[in-house]
């Protein structure tokens, strides 16, 4: 057993609401590429709950990769693959195809180039009809921002001027430019959204 496993309290809170959406939108079998897996707790939970899918976690951060690997080793989930070093902003990804792409809580806490790269990569990898699933907080045109999200946005921008809650309409436009059409937006606990796109 290694000590590299990290824990994010939010992951324990949001994993089951996210899983409920995943059960509705993911294909019954195939490879799911998870971008920005972080600690790896979501990957373990989703892989265990969805045993007919192959779950491919990834992250660009070395500590995250070590944590994902340690969770995988500790839990022994057979359909959870070894994590890959993947930076969504890079033009080339170490995966050539997937039946679904999922990305939880990255878009607001990375530069906009990461979102553009995410859309380009998902557009390249996914076959027609396959989903891209996003989860996180957003701003929305014609919706007043929730006080908690406004404070979070301010905090993110103080930490890094290139971070911050994105306007959902900008994300939808970036996806559409890569052949990913908006399918549904689901309100989630704590003022988050699950946003599902399908490859045209
Ligand atoms: C707030 S954490 C979310 C982790 C996990 N998805 C969760 O919800 O617990 C943000 C993650 O995004 C990753 N990240 C940041 N920039 C990225 C990029 N350009 N490509 C892929 N992942 C990125 C970070 O390394 C970090 O693991």
XYZ file of N, CA and C and ligand atoms in Angstrom:
627
model
N 0.850 -1.193 0.000
C 0.000 0.000 0.000
C 0.888 1.246 0.000
N 0.593 2.176 -0.894
C 1.367 3.409 -0.890
C 0.565 4.476 -0.149
N 1.204 5.594 0.191
C 0.525 6.687 0.878
C 0.170 7.817 -0.071
N 0.225 7.561 -1.357
C 0.009 8.642 -2.328
C -1.464 8.984 -2.515
N -2.373 8.167 -1.939
C -3.804 8.447 -2.146
C -4.184 9.786 -1.537
N -4.821 10.626 -2.349
C -5.319 11.904 -1.843
C -6.840 11.852 -1.821
N -7.432 12.730 -1.020
C -8.888 12.771 -0.905
C -9.373 14.199 -1.101
N -10.444 14.335 -1.867
C -11.103 15.634 -2.036
C -12.509 15.482 -1.462
N -12.821 16.199 -0.373
C -14.140 16.004 0.254
C -15.292 16.200 -0.726
N -15.139 17.117 -1.683
C -16.235 17.361 -2.634
C -16.522 16.109 -3.466
N -15.491 15.316 -3.738
C -15.689 14.137 -4.593
C -16.631 13.136 -3.924
N -16.512 13.005 -2.610
C -17.409 12.087 -1.895
C -18.844 12.601 -1.916
N -19.000 13.925 -1.932
C -20.354 14.505 -1.929
C -21.007 14.450 -3.313
N -20.202 14.677 -4.367
C -20.843 14.814 -5.682
C -20.829 13.541 -6.520
N -20.151 12.501 -6.045
C -19.962 11.339 -6.927
C -21.273 10.621 -7.260
N -22.191 10.523 -6.293
C -23.434 9.797 -6.595
C -24.402 10.603 -7.460
N -24.569 11.926 -7.215
C -25.373 12.697 -8.171
C -24.805 12.652 -9.597
N -23.476 12.687 -9.717
C -22.881 12.608 -11.063
C -23.121 11.215 -11.654
N -22.944 10.197 -10.824
C -23.152 8.826 -11.306
C -24.576 8.634 -11.847
N -25.553 9.270 -11.198
C -26.939 9.125 -11.671
C -27.084 9.665 -13.095
N -26.394 10.761 -13.403
C -26.434 11.298 -14.771
C -25.664 10.364 -15.709
N -24.508 9.900 -15.262
C -23.699 9.014 -16.116
C -24.489 7.776 -16.528
N -25.269 7.241 -15.589
C -26.055 6.031 -15.911
C -27.034 6.307 -17.044
N -27.450 7.552 -17.168
C -28.431 7.897 -18.212
C -27.781 8.212 -19.557
N -26.531 8.663 -19.541
C -25.979 9.176 -20.807
C -24.801 8.381 -21.367
N -24.146 7.559 -20.541
C -22.993 6.817 -21.058
C -23.462 5.604 -21.845
N -22.651 5.145 -22.802
C -22.999 3.911 -23.516
C -22.880 2.717 -22.566
N -23.494 1.576 -22.913
C -23.449 0.430 -22.003
C -22.058 -0.188 -21.875
N -21.232 -0.043 -22.909
C -19.891 -0.634 -22.880
C -18.955 0.275 -23.663
N -17.641 0.024 -23.515
C -16.655 0.812 -24.241
C -15.724 1.531 -23.279
N -14.874 2.386 -23.850
C -13.856 3.095 -23.066
C -14.329 4.518 -22.734
N -14.277 4.846 -21.456
C -14.563 6.216 -21.019
C -13.229 6.863 -20.657
N -12.908 7.964 -21.317
C -11.700 8.718 -20.985
C -12.076 9.832 -20.025
N -11.500 9.776 -18.823
C -11.732 10.839 -17.846
C -10.558 11.821 -17.887
N -10.871 13.073 -18.157
C -9.873 14.143 -18.163
C -9.840 14.772 -16.771
N -8.658 15.107 -16.279
C -8.514 15.811 -14.987
C -9.071 14.968 -13.843
N -8.597 13.742 -13.719
C -9.136 12.814 -12.714
C -8.803 13.223 -11.286
N -7.798 14.066 -11.099
C -7.505 14.568 -9.744
C -7.057 13.457 -8.814
N -7.763 13.308 -7.697
C -7.354 12.296 -6.716
C -7.514 10.864 -7.246
N -8.476 10.671 -8.161
C -8.786 9.320 -8.646
C -9.984 8.697 -7.935
N -10.561 9.404 -6.960
C -11.711 8.841 -6.230
C -12.933 8.658 -7.131
N -13.169 9.628 -8.015
C -14.297 9.465 -8.948
C -14.059 8.241 -9.846
N -12.844 8.117 -10.331
C -12.536 7.022 -11.261
C -12.820 5.666 -10.609
N -12.382 5.500 -9.366
C -12.621 4.239 -8.652
C -14.119 4.013 -8.478
N -14.827 5.052 -8.061
C -16.263 4.926 -7.783
C -17.045 4.607 -9.056
N -16.746 5.334 -10.124
C -17.510 5.141 -11.358
C -17.149 3.798 -12.007
N -15.880 3.434 -11.974
C -15.477 2.159 -12.584
C -16.158 0.997 -11.851
N -16.226 1.101 -10.536
C -16.846 0.022 -9.766
C -18.354 -0.056 -10.036
N -18.978 1.110 -10.178
C -20.435 1.146 -10.376
C -20.842 0.778 -11.802
N -19.899 0.914 -12.738
C -20.222 0.699 -14.161
C -19.249 -0.345 -14.723
N -19.390 -1.608 -14.297
C -18.357 -2.608 -14.588
C -18.237 -3.009 -16.054
N -19.231 -2.665 -16.883
C -19.130 -3.024 -18.305
C -18.343 -1.990 -19.112
N -17.983 -0.875 -18.456
C -17.170 0.146 -19.113
C -15.710 -0.012 -18.700
N -14.802 0.342 -19.598
C -13.390 0.469 -19.244
C -13.160 1.931 -18.884
N -12.598 2.192 -17.705
C -12.441 3.574 -17.242
C -10.981 3.984 -17.354
N -10.709 5.022 -18.162
C -9.332 5.499 -18.361
C -9.133 6.843 -17.668
N -8.529 6.848 -16.488
C -8.268 8.129 -15.815
C -7.034 8.817 -16.399
N -6.980 10.150 -16.222
C -5.813 10.900 -16.696
C -5.703 12.210 -15.927
N -4.525 12.778 -15.969
C -4.276 14.097 -15.356
C -2.868 14.504 -15.791
N -2.594 15.808 -15.861
C -1.210 16.228 -16.179
C -0.322 16.323 -14.943
N -0.904 16.274 -13.763
C -0.169 16.559 -12.530
C 0.396 15.264 -11.932
N 1.696 15.300 -11.602
C 2.361 14.064 -11.138
C 1.759 13.544 -9.830
N 1.437 14.455 -8.909
C 0.854 13.995 -7.631
C -0.524 13.386 -7.848
N -1.274 13.962 -8.778
C -2.579 13.391 -9.102
C -2.395 11.994 -9.700
N -1.442 11.855 -10.600
C -1.217 10.539 -11.220
C -0.831 9.505 -10.164
N -0.002 9.915 -9.210
C 0.396 8.996 -8.136
C -0.808 8.632 -7.274
N -1.675 9.603 -7.016
C -2.861 9.331 -6.198
C -3.814 8.379 -6.918
N -4.038 8.625 -8.192
C -4.933 7.743 -8.961
C -4.366 6.316 -8.957
N -3.059 6.209 -9.203
C -2.427 4.883 -9.241
C -2.556 4.185 -7.889
N -2.421 4.957 -6.801
C -2.497 4.364 -5.465
C -3.920 3.912 -5.139
N -4.915 4.717 -5.519
C -6.307 4.294 -5.311
C -6.594 3.024 -6.116
N -6.085 3.001 -7.339
C -6.320 1.840 -8.214
C -5.705 0.581 -7.601
N -4.488 0.745 -7.092
C -3.792 -0.393 -6.477
C -4.556 -0.866 -5.227
N -5.024 0.092 -4.445
C -5.688 -0.253 -3.185
C -7.044 -0.910 -3.425
N -7.757 -0.454 -4.445
C -9.136 -0.921 -4.639
C -9.219 -2.137 -5.562
N -8.229 -2.306 -6.431
C -8.222 -3.483 -7.306
C -9.412 -3.556 -8.248
N -9.882 -2.417 -8.716
C -11.040 -2.400 -9.620
C -10.593 -2.847 -11.017
N -11.076 -4.008 -11.506
C -10.485 -4.572 -12.727
C -10.673 -3.734 -13.984
N -11.757 -2.978 -14.075
C -12.006 -2.182 -15.298
C -11.471 -0.753 -15.196
N -10.669 -0.494 -14.154
C -10.013 0.821 -14.029
C -8.589 0.701 -14.546
N -8.291 1.424 -15.630
C -6.987 1.326 -16.275
C -5.960 2.197 -15.552
N -4.695 1.945 -15.826
C -3.621 2.760 -15.229
C -3.741 4.196 -15.743
N -3.491 5.187 -14.872
C -3.679 6.580 -15.308
C -2.667 7.007 -16.365
N -3.119 7.913 -17.225
C -2.265 8.471 -18.270
C -1.982 9.937 -17.975
N -0.749 10.377 -18.284
C -0.437 11.804 -18.199
C -1.040 12.494 -19.412
N -2.027 13.310 -19.206
C -2.725 13.970 -20.324
C -3.053 15.405 -19.936
N -2.538 16.332 -20.728
C -2.867 17.755 -20.572
C -3.850 18.096 -21.682
N -5.068 18.459 -21.307
C -6.114 18.692 -22.304
C -5.728 19.778 -23.292
N -4.865 20.705 -22.866
C -4.507 21.822 -23.738
C -3.535 21.415 -24.841
N -2.929 20.238 -24.695
C -1.952 19.824 -25.704
C -2.669 19.305 -26.952
N -1.984 19.457 -28.088
C -2.632 19.092 -29.355
C -2.721 17.596 -29.548
N -1.790 16.866 -28.918
C -1.795 15.418 -29.093
C -2.096 14.755 -27.751
N -3.036 13.836 -27.741
C -3.404 13.112 -26.522
C -2.945 11.652 -26.638
N -2.613 10.998 -25.512
C -2.129 9.618 -25.572
C -3.247 8.582 -25.699
N -4.381 8.980 -26.220
C -5.522 8.078 -26.439
C -6.067 8.422 -27.818
N -6.347 7.397 -28.628
C -6.772 7.693 -29.998
C -8.268 7.627 -30.192
N -8.962 6.886 -29.318
C -10.424 6.843 -29.461
C -11.036 6.493 -28.114
N -12.287 6.876 -27.949
C -13.019 6.572 -26.718
C -14.492 6.635 -27.066
N -15.296 5.923 -26.290
C -16.744 5.940 -26.527
C -17.420 7.060 -25.722
N -16.662 7.663 -24.789
C -17.188 8.800 -24.030
C -15.998 9.534 -23.408
N -16.175 10.831 -23.182
C -15.183 11.644 -22.465
C -15.919 12.341 -21.337
N -15.289 12.376 -20.160
C -15.891 13.035 -19.001
C -14.844 13.937 -18.359
N -15.279 15.081 -17.879
C -14.345 16.037 -17.267
C -15.065 16.759 -16.131
N -14.601 16.525 -14.920
C -15.253 17.060 -13.717
C -14.362 18.140 -13.098
N -14.929 19.316 -12.937
C -14.260 20.381 -12.174
C -12.873 20.749 -12.676
N -12.720 20.890 -13.978
C -11.453 21.398 -14.526
C -11.623 22.752 -15.191
N -12.772 22.984 -15.820
C -12.909 24.117 -16.737
C -12.712 25.458 -16.038
N -13.171 25.562 -14.791
C -13.066 26.837 -14.066
C -11.718 26.999 -13.365
N -10.960 25.932 -13.280
C -9.736 25.977 -12.470
C -8.516 25.671 -13.329
N -8.608 26.130 -14.585
C -7.496 26.029 -15.527
C -7.715 27.135 -16.569
N -6.667 27.504 -17.306
C -6.840 28.546 -18.323
C -7.835 28.119 -19.408
N -8.407 29.075 -20.093
C -9.398 28.793 -21.138
C -8.835 27.848 -22.216
N -7.516 27.899 -22.422
C -6.885 27.008 -23.407
C -7.156 25.543 -23.082
N -7.332 25.214 -21.806
C -7.629 23.827 -21.432
C -9.008 23.424 -21.939
N -9.963 24.349 -21.846
C -11.315 24.056 -22.342
C -11.296 23.916 -23.861
N -10.570 24.810 -24.524
C -10.485 24.698 -25.991
C -9.832 23.379 -26.390
N -8.785 22.990 -25.639
C -8.123 21.716 -25.922
C -9.025 20.528 -25.636
N -9.798 20.652 -24.548
C -10.742 19.579 -24.203
C -11.734 19.365 -25.341
N -12.264 20.457 -25.855
C -13.252 20.347 -26.935
C -12.618 19.788 -28.209
N -11.408 20.260 -28.517
C -10.728 19.757 -29.712
C -10.444 18.261 -29.576
N -9.965 17.846 -28.402
C -9.637 16.432 -28.197
C -10.876 15.555 -28.229
N -11.933 15.984 -27.547
C -13.171 15.191 -27.547
C -13.740 15.119 -28.960
N -13.647 16.234 -29.677
C -14.137 16.244 -31.059
C -13.368 15.273 -31.939
N -12.060 15.143 -31.686
C -11.211 14.221 -32.471
C -11.500 12.769 -32.126
N -11.634 12.482 -30.823
C -11.688 11.090 -30.346
C -13.046 10.441 -30.512
N -14.095 11.206 -30.279
C -15.412 10.585 -30.136
C -16.042 10.261 -31.480
N -16.681 9.093 -31.579
C -17.459 8.802 -32.785
C -18.816 9.517 -32.729
N -19.496 9.571 -33.851
C -20.804 10.245 -33.903
C -21.740 9.655 -32.855
N -22.417 10.525 -32.134
C -23.397 10.091 -31.133
C -22.816 9.870 -29.754
N -21.490 9.937 -29.615
C -20.855 9.665 -28.315
C -20.885 10.929 -27.446
N -20.962 10.736 -26.108
C -21.108 11.891 -25.226
C -19.799 12.457 -24.666
N -19.829 13.774 -24.461
C -18.856 14.471 -23.613
C -19.654 14.976 -22.419
N -19.228 14.601 -21.200
C -19.960 14.969 -19.988
C -19.079 15.891 -19.147
N -19.605 17.064 -18.828
C -18.896 18.023 -17.971
C -19.657 18.185 -16.668
N -18.910 18.462 -15.612
C -19.539 18.788 -14.326
C -18.762 19.937 -13.704
N -19.493 20.882 -13.125
C -18.825 21.971 -12.420
C -19.736 23.175 -12.298
N -19.216 24.278 -11.731
C -19.993 25.521 -11.618
C -19.796 26.387 -12.861
N -20.838 27.084 -13.264
C -20.786 27.971 -14.437
C -21.508 29.257 -14.137
N -21.180 30.306 -14.903
C -22.035 31.479 -15.006
C -22.936 31.250 -16.221
N -24.113 31.865 -16.222
C -25.021 31.712 -17.364
C -25.598 33.062 -17.735
N -25.635 33.338 -19.005
C -26.266 34.572 -19.473
C -27.737 34.532 -19.039
N -28.290 35.621 -18.631
C -29.702 35.698 -18.219
C -30.006 34.935 -16.929
N -28.971 34.508 -16.181
C -29.193 33.914 -14.860
C -28.330 34.700 -13.870
N -28.915 35.143 -12.775
C -28.109 35.788 -11.738
C -27.181 34.731 -11.131
N -25.916 35.094 -10.966
C -24.983 34.130 -10.373
C -25.328 33.938 -8.891
N -25.271 32.700 -8.432
C -25.560 32.388 -7.036
C -24.457 33.001 -6.168
N -24.789 33.510 -4.966
C -23.765 34.163 -4.124
C -22.549 33.262 -3.865
N -22.788 31.994 -3.628
C -21.667 31.080 -3.361
C -20.753 30.955 -4.574
N -21.342 30.900 -5.765
C -20.533 30.799 -6.983
C -19.814 32.112 -7.278
N -20.438 33.241 -6.938
C -19.772 34.544 -7.145
C -18.528 34.636 -6.264
N -18.657 34.188 -5.025
C -17.510 34.221 -4.109
C -16.420 33.255 -4.585
N -16.840 32.100 -5.075
C -15.878 31.104 -5.578
C -15.143 31.667 -6.794
N -15.884 32.315 -7.695
C -15.304 32.918 -8.894
C -14.253 33.955 -8.505
N -14.593 34.797 -7.549
C -13.672 35.840 -7.089
C -12.400 35.216 -6.509
N -12.587 34.177 -5.718
C -11.449 33.486 -5.098
C -10.543 32.864 -6.174
N -11.165 32.240 -7.163
C -10.369 31.620 -8.233
C -9.547 32.666 -8.977
N -10.192 33.805 -9.295
C -9.505 34.849 -10.064
C -8.368 35.480 -9.267
N -8.538 35.534 -7.945
C -7.442 36.034 -7.096
C -6.268 35.064 -7.116
N -6.609 33.776 -7.123
C -5.542 32.767 -7.106
C -4.807 32.730 -8.438
N -5.567 32.905 -9.522
C -4.962 32.887 -10.858
C -5.886 33.652 -11.804
N -5.406 34.750 -12.380
C -6.283 35.571 -13.234
C -6.806 34.817 -14.457
N -6.164 33.696 -14.808
C -6.637 32.912 -15.963
C -7.691 31.884 -15.572
N -8.005 31.791 -14.275
C -9.051 30.878 -13.813
C -10.346 31.653 -13.609
N -11.421 30.928 -13.341
C -12.690 31.577 -13.037
C -13.844 30.828 -13.678
N -15.033 31.030 -13.123
C -16.204 30.356 -13.674
C -16.442 30.835 -15.106
N -16.653 29.898 -15.996
C -16.868 30.225 -17.414
C -18.346 30.452 -17.668
N -18.591 31.255 -18.698
C -19.958 31.449 -19.150
C -20.369 30.192 -19.917
N -21.448 29.558 -19.482
C -21.856 28.307 -20.126
C -22.016 28.492 -21.637
N -22.532 29.629 -22.042
C -22.749 29.864 -23.477
C -21.424 29.863 -24.246
N -20.327 30.328 -23.627
C -19.011 30.291 -24.290
C -18.521 28.849 -24.430
N -18.790 28.042 -23.397
C -18.373 26.634 -23.436
C -19.171 25.895 -24.528
N -20.448 26.197 -24.603
C -21.301 25.560 -25.624
C -20.815 25.936 -27.024
N -20.414 27.191 -27.182
C -19.919 27.642 -28.490
C -18.589 26.953 -28.848
N -17.712 26.827 -27.853
C -16.426 26.150 -28.095
C -16.649 24.685 -28.459
N -17.642 24.061 -27.832
C -17.956 22.654 -28.143
C -18.521 22.540 -29.557
N -19.444 23.427 -29.892
C -20.087 23.363 -31.216
C -19.058 23.498 -32.330
N -18.013 24.303 -32.082
C -16.971 24.507 -33.093
C -16.195 23.218 -33.364
N -16.288 22.254 -32.451
C -15.591 20.967 -32.612
C -16.576 19.836 -32.897
N -17.792 20.172 -33.287
C -18.762 19.147 -33.670
C -19.467 18.499 -32.503
N -19.520 19.207 -31.363
C -20.158 18.663 -30.158
C -21.394 19.502 -29.848
N -22.552 18.889 -29.976
C -23.808 19.618 -29.791
C -24.340 19.440 -28.374
N -24.846 20.522 -27.802
C -25.403 20.463 -26.451
C -26.639 19.570 -26.439
N -26.656 18.610 -25.516
C -27.815 17.716 -25.384
C -28.655 18.074 -24.163
N -27.997 18.273 -23.025
C -28.780 18.583 -21.827
C -27.920 19.286 -20.780
N -28.599 20.065 -19.959
C -27.972 20.730 -18.815
C -28.798 20.332 -17.603
N -28.156 19.693 -16.628
C -28.858 19.216 -15.444
C -28.350 19.963 -14.219
N -29.276 20.563 -13.486
C -28.893 21.235 -12.236
C -28.488 20.182 -11.215
N -27.368 20.429 -10.548
C -26.815 19.486 -9.581
C -26.743 20.164 -8.211
N -26.529 19.384 -7.141
C -26.409 20.011 -5.819
C -25.296 21.065 -5.775
N -25.431 21.977 -4.842
C -24.419 23.008 -4.580
C -24.155 23.894 -5.799
N -25.202 24.181 -6.550
C -25.116 25.117 -7.685
C -24.099 24.700 -8.745
N -24.000 23.418 -8.985
C -23.191 22.920 -10.089
C -24.122 22.482 -11.219
N -23.518 22.271 -12.389
C -24.278 21.771 -13.536
C -23.591 20.547 -14.112
N -24.400 19.633 -14.622
C -23.879 18.562 -15.476
C -24.274 18.953 -16.893
N -23.305 19.031 -17.774
C -23.552 19.491 -19.138
C -23.130 18.367 -20.082
N -24.070 17.922 -20.896
C -23.803 16.773 -21.778
C -23.867 17.222 -23.233
N -22.807 16.884 -23.971
C -22.740 17.151 -25.411
C -22.718 15.811 -26.144
N -23.134 15.831 -27.401
C -23.008 14.634 -28.261
C -22.252 15.013 -29.519
N -21.386 14.108 -29.934
C -20.648 14.336 -31.188
C -21.626 14.226 -32.347
N -21.566 15.219 -33.197
C -22.463 15.293 -34.352
C -22.230 14.114 -35.284
C -10.235 20.810 -8.915
S -9.313 19.478 -9.537
C -10.642 18.336 -9.966
C -10.209 16.913 -9.886
C -11.337 15.879 -10.005
N -11.883 15.864 -11.354
C -12.418 16.137 -8.981
O -13.477 16.657 -9.332
O -12.185 15.830 -7.806
C -8.746 20.054 -11.105
C -7.907 19.061 -11.853
O -7.704 19.559 -13.162
C -6.416 19.179 -13.574
N -6.031 20.005 -14.719
C -5.678 21.307 -14.705
N -5.359 21.704 -15.939
C -5.547 20.649 -16.759
C -5.379 20.431 -18.140
N -4.912 21.405 -18.954
N -5.646 19.205 -18.656
C -6.095 18.232 -17.842
N -6.261 18.363 -16.526
C -5.986 19.564 -15.980
C -5.574 19.367 -12.325
O -4.340 18.681 -12.388
C -6.513 18.836 -11.255
O -6.305 17.465 -11.032
